[in-house]
Every structure is written in C-alpha cells, then in structure tokens.
Amino acid sequence: HPLSEISPIIARKLAAALAAEQKRLGFALLYIARGTLVTTWLEGRVAILRNGKIIEEGTAERLSSPQAHSYTQQLYKSLPLLAAPPAARRIARGEPILQVRGLELSGSGKNQYRTRETVTFDLRRGASLALIGEPGSGRRELMRTVLGMQQPVAGRTIFDSVDIGILSHAMVARLRRRIAFIAGDDDVLDPRMSVRDTVEEPLRAHLNLSREHVSGHRDAALKRVGLASLPGGRAVASLSRFDRRRLQVARAIVSVPQLAVIEEPQRGLGPLESAVMLDLLKELRAQEGPAFLLLTSNFALALALADEAMVFRDRHIVERGAMADLLRAPKEAYTRELISAVTPASANGLSQALPAS
C-alpha cells in the first residue's frame, strides 16, 4: 500500500502512471491497498480480505453497490467523498483566540520566497481553519511560526490576547499548554511512557487535582476514544498506530484546549480507522469546543473539519476562503487538483462532480 503514505495529489498521479504503463506493456498488476480509493482509480478486479480470508471479489463498481458484503460496504462508505459542507456549527464564537498580523515566514536556500508575502488572519474561538497543501508547501512553517516555535522575519502573533513575540521561551511554553497537538507523526508521544501516564500528564502539568480526579478524567477520556480496555501500565511503544493516534485524542480531551493543532490525523490508517479518527475529532470539537488549526493535503478531510482554508503551494498562499466556496468555485488550478486527488473515479455513482478546469 505505498500510495497510502503520500499526499493525495502524488498518489493519484502515480496511480495514473502505473495504470498507463500497465496498459502499454501489458503486465499483470497485484496491488495491496489499505483503503478503497485506489481501487476506483485502477481498473481490474478487487479482492476484499478480512482476518486473512477473501470475503468477496469483483469490480469496484459492484463492490461499492448495496449488494456487496456489509464489511465491503463499510469500506467503500468510508471513501472521502466531497459532499457539501455540514450545516453551520452551533459552537458560540467570540473574540479571536489567534490573531496573525503581517507574518512573514523565514526561508533558506532554494526555498526562499521569490517575492515577499505576508500572512494575516484571525481564528475565532470554536472556529476551524485548514492550511491545505502538500508537504513542503509552507503550511508547517506557518504553523511553527504562529505558535512561536521559530522566529518570523516580520509580523506578530497574538494568542489569547498575548503577543507571543514579546514572551520568553518559558512563558511561550506555558502558553502552549493551552494548545493540543494531534499528528499523523506518532513520535509526538513519548514511547517510554505508559498509557496511564500519557493521558494524565496534561492534567498533572496544568492543574492541581487530586489523584481521584486525575484518574476519573483519564478513564473517561480513554473510554471516549475506545481505549478503556488497554492496561494502564502498557508502554506507548507497544501500541498499534491506530491506538497511538487515539491516545493523542485522549490527551487532548483531558487538557480541554483552547486551540487544537491537527496535522494529517489519518496518515497511514486504514479506511475504517480513518473514519473513526474523523468522528473522534468532530466529537472533540463539539464537546470541548477548541478552535481547530488543521494541516492537511486531503481536501476532503479539510471539508469535513474546517470552516475556512488557505491553500499553500511552494510556500505561497494561492487561494483562501470558505470551504464551501473553494469546493463550489475554486479559482486556481492547484485547488482543483487537490479536489480531484480525493475524488473516486466513476464507480456505482461514487464519482463526484468536479469544478470545471
């Protein structure tokens, strides 16, 4: 499943190149996939495996129909379809939690900006902003600069009415305690720590709670993410990728953050696991109410979680606006390419209408 670990745009291009070469040279192709999106791009028969056994096989069109096995239907229903954005969320939005003013990012070597560009935006309490682009597009550098992890060339960031630029490193670290991080890179968790200590650590660092209150919040968070049955003393290093990802969400739940920074939360997960992660993040936003700053190359994920977006390419913002507007009428070819990259090929009505190029 090599295409599951890279950005959707590159994955789609590689799948198209592979299909073209197969047609030209006539070789047989055996592709092992975690998800079902690739099966809608590559022609041929699809075998669905579960617990080491083939439960059914056929074309992607037939397997995505209501006549397929219930497990197969679940897999195809988890495809990142580009439906209309959900109705406006009911979380009350007040003053901005994050204000970015004239921020100019630092650059080095061949990646320096060809022209000077500054970034200005507000992220209000309970709102959600997606930074959409492929790795190296500039989205992570903006996030690190906004959160005071690296110095900007110019401009300033105000978090919860405090100018980060005038704070000491120790004060910035304390300020970031109100920020939760959930990433597809699971080394954000200390592999030596236990499940119990990993979830309790934000509570012990931030609040002077009794042991009973700490354990109560910990157990409730683990139950919400489906990890209540894990032994508390088990080391993080021994967990599966999916369990480590859910453990990050449990940490975010107990910390009740004002801002959640989320980077590629579905990276490397199977389709059903990805669907669970999406539901957990939606619940986190609904229950705890943090603002979301989402970094992703997956337009469908951004549509599901974000209200607005900035589209990055080559460390420039090529387009910005409401997610609904970007989906309905993208102005830039690159935005249309991002949309196309997560659109299944025609298979039993799964094909979504794309904006005209």
CSV table of C-alpha atoms in Angstrom, one decimal:
chain,number,residue,atom,x,y,z
A,1,HIS,CA,0.0,0.0,0.0
A,2,PRO,CA,2.7,2.6,-0.9
A,3,LEU,CA,0.2,5.2,-2.0
A,4,SER,CA,-1.4,5.5,1.4
A,5,GLU,CA,1.6,7.2,3.0
A,6,ILE,CA,1.9,10.1,0.5
A,7,SER,CA,-0.1,13.2,-0.5
A,8,PRO,CA,-3.3,12.5,-2.5
A,9,ILE,CA,-2.1,14.5,-5.5
A,10,ILE,CA,1.1,12.5,-5.8
A,11,ALA,CA,-0.8,9.2,-5.1
A,12,ARG,CA,-3.3,9.9,-7.9
A,13,LYS,CA,-0.5,10.8,-10.3
A,14,LEU,CA,1.4,7.7,-9.5
A,15,ALA,CA,-1.7,5.5,-9.8
A,16,ALA,CA,-2.4,7.1,-13.3
A,17,ALA,CA,1.2,6.5,-14.4
A,18,LEU,CA,1.0,2.9,-13.1
A,19,ALA,CA,-2.2,2.2,-15.0
A,20,ALA,CA,-0.9,3.8,-18.2
A,21,GLU,CA,2.3,1.6,-18.1
A,22,GLN,CA,0.3,-1.5,-17.4
A,23,LYS,CA,-1.9,-0.8,-20.5
A,24,ARG,CA,1.2,0.0,-22.6
A,25,LEU,CA,3.3,-3.0,-21.5
A,26,GLY,CA,0.6,-5.5,-20.7
A,27,PHE,CA,2.0,-6.7,-17.4
A,28,ALA,CA,-0.1,-8.2,-14.6
A,29,LEU,CA,-0.6,-5.9,-11.5
A,30,LEU,CA,-1.1,-7.0,-7.9
A,31,TYR,CA,-1.7,-4.0,-5.7
A,32,ILE,CA,-2.2,-4.4,-1.9
A,33,ALA,CA,-4.2,-1.4,-0.6
A,34,ARG,CA,-5.3,-0.3,2.8
A,35,GLY,CA,-8.2,1.6,1.5
A,36,THR,CA,-10.6,1.5,-1.4
A,37,LEU,CA,-10.0,4.9,-3.1
A,38,VAL,CA,-7.1,3.4,-5.2
A,39,THR,CA,-9.4,0.6,-6.4
A,40,THR,CA,-11.6,3.2,-8.1
A,41,TRP,CA,-8.6,4.6,-10.0
A,42,LEU,CA,-7.1,1.3,-11.2
A,43,GLU,CA,-9.2,-0.9,-13.4
A,44,GLY,CA,-9.4,-4.6,-12.7
A,45,ARG,CA,-10.8,-7.0,-10.1
A,46,VAL,CA,-10.7,-6.2,-6.4
A,47,ALA,CA,-10.5,-8.9,-3.6
A,48,ILE,CA,-11.7,-7.8,-0.2
A,49,LEU,CA,-9.8,-9.5,2.7
A,50,ARG,CA,-10.8,-9.8,6.3
A,51,ASN,CA,-9.0,-11.8,9.0
A,52,GLY,CA,-6.7,-13.4,6.4
A,53,LYS,CA,-9.6,-14.6,4.2
A,54,ILE,CA,-11.1,-13.3,1.0
A,55,ILE,CA,-14.8,-12.5,1.7
A,56,GLU,CA,-15.7,-11.4,-1.8
A,57,GLU,CA,-14.2,-10.1,-5.1
A,58,GLY,CA,-15.3,-8.3,-8.2
A,59,THR,CA,-15.1,-4.9,-9.8
A,60,ALA,CA,-15.0,-1.7,-7.8
A,61,GLU,CA,-18.4,-0.8,-9.2
A,62,ARG,CA,-20.0,-4.0,-7.9
A,63,LEU,CA,-18.3,-4.0,-4.6
A,64,SER,CA,-19.4,-0.4,-3.9
A,65,SER,CA,-23.1,-1.3,-4.5
A,66,PRO,CA,-25.7,-2.2,-1.9
A,67,GLN,CA,-25.4,-5.8,-3.0
A,68,ALA,CA,-21.9,-6.1,-1.6
A,69,HIS,CA,-21.0,-7.7,1.8
A,70,SER,CA,-21.7,-5.5,4.8
A,71,TYR,CA,-18.0,-5.2,5.6
A,72,THR,CA,-17.2,-4.2,1.9
A,73,GLN,CA,-19.9,-1.6,2.0
A,74,GLN,CA,-18.3,-0.2,5.2
A,75,LEU,CA,-15.0,0.1,3.4
A,76,TYR,CA,-16.5,2.0,0.4
A,77,LYS,CA,-18.7,4.2,2.5
A,78,SER,CA,-15.5,5.4,4.3
A,79,LEU,CA,-14.3,7.0,1.0
A,80,PRO,CA,-13.6,10.7,1.4
A,81,LEU,CA,-16.5,11.9,-0.7
A,82,LEU,CA,-16.6,15.6,-1.4
A,83,ALA,CA,-20.2,16.3,-0.2
A,84,ALA,CA,-21.4,19.7,0.7
A,85,PRO,CA,-20.0,21.1,4.0
A,86,PRO,CA,-22.1,20.4,7.1
A,87,ALA,CA,-24.5,22.9,8.4
A,88,ALA,CA,-23.1,25.8,10.4
A,89,ARG,CA,-21.8,24.5,13.7
A,90,ARG,CA,-23.5,25.7,16.9
A,91,ILE,CA,-20.4,26.4,18.9
A,92,ALA,CA,-20.5,30.0,20.0
A,93,ARG,CA,-17.7,32.1,18.6
A,94,GLY,CA,-16.5,35.2,20.4
A,95,GLU,CA,-13.2,37.1,20.2
A,96,PRO,CA,-10.3,35.6,18.2
A,97,ILE,CA,-8.2,33.1,20.1
A,98,LEU,CA,-5.5,33.6,17.5
A,99,GLN,CA,-4.6,36.8,15.6
A,100,VAL,CA,-1.8,36.8,13.0
A,101,ARG,CA,-0.7,40.2,11.7
A,102,GLY,CA,1.6,40.7,8.7
A,103,LEU,CA,3.6,37.5,9.4
A,104,GLU,CA,6.4,36.9,7.0
A,105,LEU,CA,8.0,33.5,7.1
A,106,SER,CA,11.7,32.8,7.1
A,107,GLY,CA,13.3,30.9,4.2
A,108,SER,CA,16.6,29.4,3.2
A,109,GLY,CA,18.4,28.3,0.1
A,110,LYS,CA,16.4,27.5,-3.0
A,111,ASN,CA,13.1,27.6,-1.0
A,112,GLN,CA,13.3,31.3,-0.3
A,113,TYR,CA,10.3,33.3,-1.5
A,114,ARG,CA,10.6,34.7,-4.9
A,115,THR,CA,8.5,37.7,-3.6
A,116,ARG,CA,7.8,39.0,-0.2
A,117,GLU,CA,4.5,37.7,1.1
A,118,THR,CA,2.8,38.3,4.5
A,119,VAL,CA,0.0,36.4,6.2
A,120,THR,CA,-2.8,38.0,8.2
A,121,PHE,CA,-5.8,36.2,9.6
A,122,ASP,CA,-8.0,35.7,12.7
A,123,LEU,CA,-9.1,32.3,14.2
A,124,ARG,CA,-12.0,32.8,16.5
A,125,ARG,CA,-12.9,30.6,19.5
A,126,GLY,CA,-14.5,27.4,18.3
A,127,ALA,CA,-13.8,28.1,14.6
A,128,SER,CA,-11.7,25.9,12.3
A,129,LEU,CA,-9.1,26.9,9.7
A,130,ALA,CA,-7.4,24.5,7.4
A,131,LEU,CA,-3.9,25.0,5.9
A,132,ILE,CA,-4.1,22.9,2.8
A,133,GLY,CA,-1.1,21.9,0.8
A,134,GLU,CA,1.4,19.1,0.2
A,135,PRO,CA,4.4,18.5,2.5
A,136,GLY,CA,6.9,21.3,1.9
A,137,SER,CA,4.3,23.8,0.7
A,138,GLY,CA,4.8,26.1,3.7
A,139,ARG,CA,1.9,25.0,5.9
A,140,ARG,CA,4.0,23.6,8.7
A,141,GLU,CA,6.4,26.5,8.7
A,142,LEU,CA,3.4,28.9,9.1
A,143,MET,CA,2.1,26.7,12.0
A,144,ARG,CA,5.5,26.7,13.7
A,145,THR,CA,5.9,30.4,13.3
A,146,VAL,CA,2.4,31.2,14.5
A,147,LEU,CA,3.0,29.1,17.7
A,148,GLY,CA,6.4,30.7,18.5
A,149,MET,CA,8.4,27.6,17.6
A,150,GLN,CA,10.5,29.6,15.1
A,151,GLN,CA,11.0,33.3,14.6
A,152,PRO,CA,9.2,35.2,11.8
A,153,VAL,CA,11.0,37.6,9.5
A,154,ALA,CA,8.3,40.2,10.3
A,155,GLY,CA,4.9,40.4,11.9
A,156,ARG,CA,3.4,39.1,15.1
A,157,THR,CA,1.1,36.5,16.6
A,158,ILE,CA,-1.4,37.2,19.4
A,159,PHE,CA,-2.7,34.1,21.2
A,160,ASP,CA,-5.5,34.7,23.7
A,161,SER,CA,-4.7,38.4,23.8
A,162,VAL,CA,-1.0,37.9,24.5
A,163,ASP,CA,1.7,38.8,21.9
A,164,ILE,CA,3.9,35.7,21.6
A,165,GLY,CA,6.8,37.7,20.2
A,166,ILE,CA,7.5,39.5,23.5
A,167,LEU,CA,7.4,36.4,25.7
A,168,SER,CA,10.4,34.5,27.0
A,169,HIS,CA,10.8,30.8,25.9
A,170,ALA,CA,9.5,29.7,29.3
A,171,MET,CA,6.4,31.9,29.0
A,172,VAL,CA,5.7,30.7,25.5
A,173,ALA,CA,6.0,27.1,26.7
A,174,ARG,CA,3.4,27.8,29.5
A,175,LEU,CA,1.1,29.5,26.9
A,176,ARG,CA,1.3,26.4,24.7
A,177,ARG,CA,-0.1,24.3,27.5
A,178,ARG,CA,-3.5,25.5,26.3
A,179,ILE,CA,-2.8,24.0,22.9
A,180,ALA,CA,-3.3,20.3,22.0
A,181,PHE,CA,-1.4,18.6,19.2
A,182,ILE,CA,-2.7,15.7,17.2
A,183,ALA,CA,-0.5,14.5,14.4
A,184,GLY,CA,0.0,11.7,12.0
A,185,ASP,CA,3.6,11.5,13.1
A,186,ASP,CA,3.2,9.4,16.3
A,187,ASP,CA,6.5,10.3,17.8
A,188,VAL,CA,4.8,13.3,19.4
A,189,LEU,CA,4.1,10.7,22.2
A,190,ASP,CA,7.0,9.5,24.4
A,191,PRO,CA,7.3,5.8,23.6
A,192,ARG,CA,8.7,5.0,27.0
A,193,MET,CA,5.6,6.4,28.9
A,194,SER,CA,2.7,4.2,29.9
A,195,VAL,CA,-0.8,4.7,28.6
A,196,ARG,CA,-1.9,5.9,32.0
A,197,ASP,CA,0.9,8.5,32.4
A,198,THR,CA,0.5,9.7,28.8
A,199,VAL,CA,-3.1,10.8,29.4
A,200,GLU,CA,-2.5,12.0,32.9
A,201,GLU,CA,0.5,14.2,32.1
A,202,PRO,CA,-1.5,17.2,30.8
A,203,LEU,CA,-3.7,17.1,34.0
A,204,ARG,CA,-0.7,17.0,36.3
A,205,ALA,CA,1.2,19.7,34.4
A,206,HIS,CA,-1.7,22.2,34.3
A,207,LEU,CA,-4.0,21.5,37.3
A,208,ASN,CA,-3.6,20.8,41.0
A,209,LEU,CA,-6.1,17.9,41.0
A,210,SER,CA,-6.4,15.1,43.5
A,211,ARG,CA,-5.4,11.6,42.4
A,212,GLU,CA,-9.1,10.5,42.2
A,213,HIS,CA,-10.0,13.4,39.9
A,214,VAL,CA,-7.0,12.8,37.7
A,215,SER,CA,-7.9,9.1,37.3
A,216,GLY,CA,-11.5,9.9,36.7
A,217,HIS,CA,-10.8,12.3,33.8
A,218,ARG,CA,-8.2,9.9,32.4
A,219,ASP,CA,-10.6,6.9,32.4
A,220,ALA,CA,-13.4,9.0,30.9
A,221,ALA,CA,-11.1,10.2,28.1
A,222,LEU,CA,-9.8,6.6,27.3
A,223,LYS,CA,-13.4,5.4,27.2
A,224,ARG,CA,-14.4,8.1,24.7
A,225,VAL,CA,-11.7,7.1,22.3
A,226,GLY,CA,-12.3,3.3,22.7
A,227,LEU,CA,-9.1,2.5,24.7
A,228,ALA,CA,-10.7,1.8,28.1
A,229,SER,CA,-9.7,-1.9,27.9
A,230,LEU,CA,-6.0,-1.1,27.5
A,231,PRO,CA,-3.8,-1.9,30.5
A,232,GLY,CA,-2.8,1.4,32.1
A,233,GLY,CA,0.8,0.3,32.5
A,234,ARG,CA,1.3,-0.7,28.9
A,235,ALA,CA,4.1,1.2,27.1
A,236,VAL,CA,3.1,3.6,24.2
A,237,ALA,CA,5.8,1.9,22.1
A,238,SER,CA,3.9,-1.4,22.1
A,239,LEU,CA,0.7,0.2,20.8
A,240,SER,CA,-0.6,0.0,17.2
A,241,ARG,CA,-0.5,3.1,15.1
A,242,PHE,CA,-4.3,3.4,15.4
A,243,ASP,CA,-4.1,3.1,19.2
A,244,ARG,CA,-1.4,5.8,19.4
A,245,ARG,CA,-3.4,8.1,17.3
A,246,ARG,CA,-6.5,7.7,19.6
A,247,LEU,CA,-4.3,8.2,22.6
A,248,GLN,CA,-3.4,11.6,21.3
A,249,VAL,CA,-7.1,12.5,21.1
A,250,ALA,CA,-7.5,11.3,24.7
A,251,ARG,CA,-4.7,13.6,25.8
A,252,ALA,CA,-6.4,16.5,24.0
A,253,ILE,CA,-9.7,15.7,25.7
A,254,VAL,CA,-8.3,15.9,29.3
A,255,SER,CA,-6.4,19.1,28.6
A,256,VAL,CA,-9.6,20.9,27.4
A,257,PRO,CA,-7.5,23.1,25.0
A,258,GLN,CA,-8.4,26.5,23.6
A,259,LEU,CA,-6.7,25.5,20.3
A,260,ALA,CA,-6.1,22.1,18.7
A,261,VAL,CA,-3.4,21.9,16.1
A,262,ILE,CA,-4.1,18.8,13.9
A,263,GLU,CA,-1.7,17.6,11.2
A,264,GLU,CA,-2.6,14.7,8.9
A,265,PRO,CA,-4.5,12.8,11.6
A,266,GLN,CA,-5.4,9.9,9.2
A,267,ARG,CA,-2.0,9.3,7.8
A,268,GLY,CA,-1.2,5.6,7.4
A,269,LEU,CA,-4.6,4.5,8.8
A,270,GLY,CA,-7.0,2.1,7.1
A,271,PRO,CA,-10.4,3.3,5.8
A,272,LEU,CA,-12.4,2.3,8.9
A,273,GLU,CA,-9.7,3.6,11.3
A,274,SER,CA,-9.7,6.9,9.4
A,275,ALA,CA,-13.4,7.1,9.7
A,276,VAL,CA,-13.2,6.6,13.5
A,277,MET,CA,-10.5,9.3,13.8
A,278,LEU,CA,-12.7,11.7,11.9
A,279,ASP,CA,-15.6,11.0,14.2
A,280,LEU,CA,-13.4,11.5,17.3
A,281,LEU,CA,-12.1,14.8,16.1
A,282,LYS,CA,-15.6,16.0,15.3
A,283,GLU,CA,-16.7,15.0,18.8
A,284,LEU,CA,-13.6,16.7,20.3
A,285,ARG,CA,-14.6,20.0,18.7
A,286,ALA,CA,-18.3,19.6,19.6
A,287,GLN,CA,-17.6,18.6,23.3
A,288,GLU,CA,-14.5,20.6,24.3
A,289,GLY,CA,-15.0,23.4,21.8
A,290,PRO,CA,-11.4,24.3,20.9
A,291,ALA,CA,-10.5,26.2,17.7
A,292,PHE,CA,-9.0,23.9,15.1
A,293,LEU,CA,-5.9,24.7,13.1
A,294,LEU,CA,-5.8,21.8,10.6
A,295,LEU,CA,-2.8,21.0,8.4
A,296,THR,CA,-3.5,18.6,5.6
A,297,SER,CA,-3.1,17.7,1.9
A,298,ASN,CA,-6.5,16.0,1.9
A,299,PHE,CA,-9.2,18.4,0.7
A,300,ALA,CA,-12.0,16.0,1.8
A,301,LEU,CA,-10.7,16.0,5.4
A,302,ALA,CA,-10.5,19.7,5.4
A,303,LEU,CA,-14.0,20.0,4.2
A,304,ALA,CA,-15.2,17.7,7.0
A,305,LEU,CA,-13.4,19.6,9.8
A,306,ALA,CA,-12.8,23.2,8.7
A,307,ASP,CA,-14.9,26.3,8.0
A,308,GLU,CA,-12.2,28.2,6.1
A,309,ALA,CA,-9.0,27.4,4.4
A,310,MET,CA,-5.7,28.8,3.0
A,311,VAL,CA,-4.3,26.8,0.1
A,312,PHE,CA,-0.5,26.6,0.0
A,313,ARG,CA,1.9,25.8,-2.8
A,314,ASP,CA,5.6,26.5,-3.0
A,315,ARG,CA,5.3,28.4,0.3
A,316,HIS,CA,2.8,30.8,-1.1
A,317,ILE,CA,-0.9,31.2,-0.4
A,318,VAL,CA,-2.5,30.6,-3.8
A,319,GLU,CA,-6.1,30.8,-2.6
A,320,ARG,CA,-8.1,31.3,0.6
A,321,GLY,CA,-11.8,31.4,1.6
A,322,ALA,CA,-14.7,29.5,3.0
A,323,MET,CA,-14.5,25.7,2.4
A,324,ALA,CA,-17.9,25.8,0.7
A,325,ASP,CA,-16.8,28.5,-1.8
A,326,LEU,CA,-13.5,26.7,-2.5
A,327,LEU,CA,-15.3,23.5,-3.3
A,328,ARG,CA,-18.0,25.1,-5.4
A,329,ALA,CA,-15.9,27.6,-7.4
A,330,PRO,CA,-12.1,27.2,-6.9
A,331,LYS,CA,-10.2,29.9,-8.7
A,332,GLU,CA,-6.8,28.2,-9.0
A,333,ALA,CA,-5.9,25.1,-11.0
A,334,TYR,CA,-3.9,23.8,-8.0
A,335,THR,CA,-7.1,23.9,-5.8
A,336,ARG,CA,-8.9,21.9,-8.5
A,337,GLU,CA,-6.1,19.4,-8.5
A,338,LEU,CA,-6.4,19.0,-4.7
A,339,ILE,CA,-10.1,18.3,-5.1
A,340,SER,CA,-9.6,15.9,-7.9
A,341,ALA,CA,-7.0,14.0,-6.0
A,342,VAL,CA,-9.6,12.8,-3.4
A,343,THR,CA,-12.4,12.1,-5.8
A,344,PRO,CA,-13.1,8.5,-6.6
A,345,ALA,CA,-13.2,7.5,-10.3
A,346,SER,CA,-16.7,6.6,-11.5
A,347,ALA,CA,-17.9,3.5,-9.6
A,348,ASN,CA,-21.6,3.0,-8.9
A,349,GLY,CA,-22.3,6.6,-8.6
A,350,LEU,CA,-19.3,7.4,-6.3
A,351,SER,CA,-17.9,9.9,-8.8
A,352,GLN,CA,-18.4,13.5,-7.6
A,353,ALA,CA,-19.0,16.5,-9.8
A,354,LEU,CA,-15.8,18.4,-10.1
A,355,PRO,CA,-15.4,22.1,-10.9
A,356,ALA,CA,-14.7,22.9,-14.5
A,357,SER,CA,-11.0,23.4,-15.2
